[in-house]
Short mmCIF file of N, CA, C and O in Angstrom, two decimals:
data_model
loop_
_atom_site.label_atom_id
_atom_site.label_comp_id
_atom_site.label_asym_id
_atom_site.label_seq_id
_atom_site.Cartn_x
_atom_site.Cartn_y
_atom_site.Cartn_z
N MET A 1 -21.17 4.04 -5.04
CA MET A 1 -20.30 3.86 -3.88
C MET A 1 -20.24 2.39 -3.49
O MET A 1 -21.17 1.64 -3.71
N ASP A 2 -19.17 2.07 -2.87
CA ASP A 2 -18.96 0.72 -2.34
C ASP A 2 -19.92 0.45 -1.19
O ASP A 2 -20.29 1.36 -0.46
N ALA A 3 -20.29 -0.79 -1.02
CA ALA A 3 -21.14 -1.15 0.12
C ALA A 3 -20.38 -0.94 1.42
O ALA A 3 -20.95 -0.55 2.44
N LEU A 4 -19.06 -1.16 1.40
CA LEU A 4 -18.24 -0.98 2.60
C LEU A 4 -18.11 0.50 2.95
O LEU A 4 -18.09 0.86 4.12
N ALA A 5 -18.05 1.37 1.96
CA ALA A 5 -17.92 2.80 2.20
C ALA A 5 -19.21 3.37 2.80
O ALA A 5 -19.16 4.34 3.54
N GLN A 6 -20.36 2.78 2.50
CA GLN A 6 -21.63 3.27 3.02
C GLN A 6 -21.94 2.74 4.41
O GLN A 6 -22.84 3.23 5.06
N ARG A 7 -21.19 1.77 4.85
CA ARG A 7 -21.45 1.14 6.14
C ARG A 7 -21.05 2.07 7.28
O ARG A 7 -19.95 2.62 7.29
N GLU A 8 -21.93 2.26 8.24
CA GLU A 8 -21.65 3.10 9.40
C GLU A 8 -21.39 2.22 10.61
O GLU A 8 -22.08 1.23 10.84
N ILE A 9 -20.38 2.57 11.38
CA ILE A 9 -20.02 1.82 12.58
C ILE A 9 -20.04 2.79 13.75
O ILE A 9 -19.43 3.86 13.69
N ALA A 10 -20.70 2.41 14.81
CA ALA A 10 -20.74 3.25 16.01
C ALA A 10 -19.37 3.23 16.67
O ALA A 10 -18.61 2.26 16.57
N LEU A 11 -19.04 4.31 17.35
CA LEU A 11 -17.75 4.44 18.03
C LEU A 11 -17.55 3.33 19.06
O LEU A 11 -16.47 2.78 19.20
N VAL A 12 -18.61 2.97 19.76
CA VAL A 12 -18.54 1.91 20.76
C VAL A 12 -18.18 0.58 20.12
O VAL A 12 -17.35 -0.17 20.63
N ASP A 13 -18.78 0.29 18.98
CA ASP A 13 -18.47 -0.95 18.27
C ASP A 13 -17.03 -0.96 17.77
O ASP A 13 -16.35 -1.98 17.83
N LEU A 14 -16.56 0.17 17.29
CA LEU A 14 -15.18 0.26 16.82
C LEU A 14 -14.19 0.04 17.96
O LEU A 14 -13.23 -0.71 17.83
N LEU A 15 -14.43 0.68 19.10
CA LEU A 15 -13.56 0.49 20.26
C LEU A 15 -13.60 -0.95 20.76
O LEU A 15 -12.56 -1.50 21.15
N ASP A 16 -14.77 -1.57 20.73
CA ASP A 16 -14.89 -2.95 21.16
C ASP A 16 -14.06 -3.87 20.27
O ASP A 16 -13.35 -4.76 20.76
N ARG A 17 -14.11 -3.66 18.97
CA ARG A 17 -13.32 -4.48 18.04
C ARG A 17 -11.83 -4.26 18.22
O ARG A 17 -11.04 -5.20 18.18
N LEU A 18 -11.42 -3.01 18.42
CA LEU A 18 -9.99 -2.72 18.60
C LEU A 18 -9.45 -3.30 19.90
O LEU A 18 -8.37 -3.89 19.93
N LEU A 19 -10.20 -3.15 20.99
CA LEU A 19 -9.72 -3.63 22.28
C LEU A 19 -9.77 -5.14 22.39
O LEU A 19 -9.00 -5.73 23.14
N ALA A 20 -10.66 -5.79 21.65
CA ALA A 20 -10.72 -7.26 21.68
C ALA A 20 -9.44 -7.86 21.13
O ALA A 20 -8.95 -8.87 21.63
N GLY A 21 -8.86 -7.25 20.13
CA GLY A 21 -7.63 -7.75 19.55
C GLY A 21 -6.39 -7.07 20.11
O GLY A 21 -5.30 -7.60 20.03
N GLY A 22 -6.55 -5.89 20.67
CA GLY A 22 -5.42 -5.13 21.19
C GLY A 22 -4.94 -4.10 20.18
O GLY A 22 -5.06 -4.28 18.98
N VAL A 23 -4.40 -3.02 20.70
CA VAL A 23 -3.89 -1.94 19.89
C VAL A 23 -2.49 -1.60 20.39
O VAL A 23 -2.26 -1.51 21.59
N VAL A 24 -1.55 -1.46 19.48
CA VAL A 24 -0.19 -1.07 19.84
C VAL A 24 0.04 0.36 19.36
O VAL A 24 -0.18 0.67 18.19
N LEU A 25 0.47 1.22 20.29
CA LEU A 25 0.80 2.60 19.96
C LEU A 25 2.32 2.75 20.06
O LEU A 25 2.93 2.30 21.02
N SER A 26 2.90 3.38 19.07
CA SER A 26 4.34 3.59 19.07
C SER A 26 4.62 4.95 18.48
O SER A 26 4.01 5.35 17.49
N GLY A 27 5.56 5.67 19.10
CA GLY A 27 5.88 6.99 18.58
C GLY A 27 7.15 7.55 19.18
O GLY A 27 7.62 7.10 20.23
N ASP A 28 7.71 8.52 18.53
CA ASP A 28 8.91 9.22 18.97
C ASP A 28 8.66 10.72 18.89
O ASP A 28 8.06 11.20 17.93
N LEU A 29 9.13 11.43 19.91
CA LEU A 29 9.01 12.88 19.92
C LEU A 29 10.35 13.46 20.34
O LEU A 29 10.92 13.05 21.36
N THR A 30 10.87 14.39 19.55
CA THR A 30 12.15 15.02 19.86
C THR A 30 11.97 16.53 19.84
O THR A 30 11.48 17.09 18.86
N LEU A 31 12.37 17.18 20.94
CA LEU A 31 12.35 18.64 21.02
C LEU A 31 13.76 19.12 20.71
O LEU A 31 14.71 18.77 21.39
N ARG A 32 13.87 19.91 19.65
CA ARG A 32 15.18 20.31 19.15
C ARG A 32 15.19 21.82 18.94
O ARG A 32 14.27 22.39 18.36
N ILE A 33 16.27 22.47 19.41
CA ILE A 33 16.47 23.90 19.19
C ILE A 33 17.86 24.08 18.60
O ILE A 33 18.85 23.61 19.18
N ALA A 34 17.96 24.74 17.48
CA ALA A 34 19.22 25.02 16.78
C ALA A 34 20.01 23.73 16.56
O ALA A 34 21.20 23.67 16.83
N ASP A 35 19.33 22.70 16.07
CA ASP A 35 19.94 21.40 15.78
C ASP A 35 20.58 20.74 17.00
O ASP A 35 21.51 19.94 16.87
N VAL A 36 20.10 21.07 18.19
CA VAL A 36 20.55 20.41 19.42
C VAL A 36 19.34 19.72 20.03
O VAL A 36 18.34 20.36 20.36
N ASP A 37 19.42 18.40 20.19
CA ASP A 37 18.33 17.63 20.80
C ASP A 37 18.29 17.92 22.29
O ASP A 37 19.27 17.70 23.01
N LEU A 38 17.16 18.44 22.77
CA LEU A 38 17.02 18.75 24.19
C LEU A 38 16.24 17.67 24.93
O LEU A 38 16.62 17.27 26.02
N VAL A 39 15.14 17.20 24.32
CA VAL A 39 14.28 16.20 24.96
C VAL A 39 13.89 15.17 23.92
O VAL A 39 13.52 15.52 22.80
N ARG A 40 13.97 13.90 24.30
CA ARG A 40 13.51 12.83 23.41
C ARG A 40 12.59 11.92 24.21
O ARG A 40 12.95 11.46 25.29
N ILE A 41 11.42 11.67 23.67
CA ILE A 41 10.44 10.81 24.32
C ILE A 41 10.09 9.68 23.36
O ILE A 41 9.72 9.93 22.21
N ASP A 42 10.23 8.44 23.82
CA ASP A 42 9.83 7.26 23.06
C ASP A 42 8.60 6.66 23.73
O ASP A 42 8.58 6.48 24.94
N LEU A 43 7.58 6.37 22.94
CA LEU A 43 6.34 5.81 23.46
C LEU A 43 6.09 4.46 22.82
O LEU A 43 6.08 4.33 21.60
N ASN A 44 5.91 3.45 23.67
CA ASN A 44 5.49 2.13 23.24
C ASN A 44 4.42 1.68 24.23
O ASN A 44 4.70 1.56 25.42
N ALA A 45 3.22 1.46 23.75
CA ALA A 45 2.12 1.10 24.64
C ALA A 45 1.24 0.04 23.99
O ALA A 45 1.02 0.06 22.77
N LEU A 46 0.76 -0.88 24.80
CA LEU A 46 -0.19 -1.89 24.36
C LEU A 46 -1.48 -1.66 25.12
O LEU A 46 -1.50 -1.61 26.35
N ILE A 47 -2.57 -1.50 24.39
CA ILE A 47 -3.88 -1.27 24.99
C ILE A 47 -4.78 -2.42 24.57
O ILE A 47 -4.95 -2.69 23.38
N SER A 48 -5.34 -3.13 25.55
CA SER A 48 -6.24 -4.23 25.25
C SER A 48 -7.27 -4.35 26.35
O SER A 48 -7.14 -3.77 27.42
N SER A 49 -8.30 -5.13 26.09
CA SER A 49 -9.35 -5.31 27.08
C SER A 49 -8.89 -6.31 28.15
O SER A 49 -7.96 -7.08 27.95
N VAL A 50 -9.55 -6.27 29.28
CA VAL A 50 -9.23 -7.15 30.40
C VAL A 50 -10.16 -8.36 30.36
O VAL A 50 -11.36 -8.22 30.14
N SER A 51 -9.60 -9.53 30.57
CA SER A 51 -10.39 -10.75 30.56
C SER A 51 -10.20 -11.49 31.87
O SER A 51 -9.09 -11.53 32.42
N ALA A 52 -11.26 -12.08 32.39
CA ALA A 52 -11.18 -12.84 33.63
C ALA A 52 -10.40 -14.14 33.42
O ALA A 52 -9.88 -14.72 34.38
N ASN A 53 -10.28 -14.60 32.19
CA ASN A 53 -9.56 -15.84 31.90
C ASN A 53 -8.05 -15.67 31.91
O ASN A 53 -7.32 -16.64 31.99
N VAL A 54 -7.57 -14.43 31.79
CA VAL A 54 -6.13 -14.16 31.77
C VAL A 54 -5.75 -13.54 33.11
O VAL A 54 -6.23 -12.47 33.46
N PRO A 55 -4.87 -14.19 33.87
CA PRO A 55 -4.50 -13.65 35.18
C PRO A 55 -3.65 -12.38 35.04
O PRO A 55 -2.92 -12.20 34.07
N SER A 56 -3.75 -11.52 36.02
CA SER A 56 -2.98 -10.27 36.03
C SER A 56 -1.54 -10.56 36.45
O SER A 56 -1.30 -11.30 37.41
N PRO A 57 -0.57 -9.96 35.80
CA PRO A 57 0.82 -10.17 36.22
C PRO A 57 1.15 -9.43 37.50
O PRO A 57 2.20 -9.65 38.11
N PHE A 58 0.27 -8.55 37.98
CA PHE A 58 0.53 -7.75 39.16
C PHE A 58 -0.11 -8.32 40.42
O PHE A 58 -0.01 -7.70 41.48
N GLU A 59 -0.74 -9.47 40.37
CA GLU A 59 -1.42 -10.04 41.54
C GLU A 59 -0.43 -10.44 42.63
O GLU A 59 -0.72 -10.33 43.81
N ASP A 60 0.77 -10.88 42.27
CA ASP A 60 1.74 -11.36 43.24
C ASP A 60 2.51 -10.23 43.91
O ASP A 60 3.27 -10.48 44.84
N LEU A 61 2.34 -8.99 43.48
CA LEU A 61 3.09 -7.87 44.03
C LEU A 61 2.56 -7.38 45.36
O LEU A 61 3.25 -6.68 46.08
N ASN A 62 1.36 -7.73 45.74
CA ASN A 62 0.76 -7.26 46.99
C ASN A 62 1.27 -8.01 48.17
O ASN A 62 1.66 -9.00 48.35
#
C-alpha cells in the first residue's frame, strides 16, 4: 500500500484544513413531475473560518 493511503487524519484536522482555505458548495435541485418543473433550487455557498485580521462586512449595518 501507498504511504499516503495508510495515513489516518482525524476529522478535526480535516475540517481545520478545509476551513483554513475555504470550501465552496454548489448544487442544483429540480423537483419535476410529468416533465414539468415545479421547484428549482440553486445553492452557492462559501464556508470558511473567521479571522480577526479580516473585518466583517456586516459591522456597518448596525
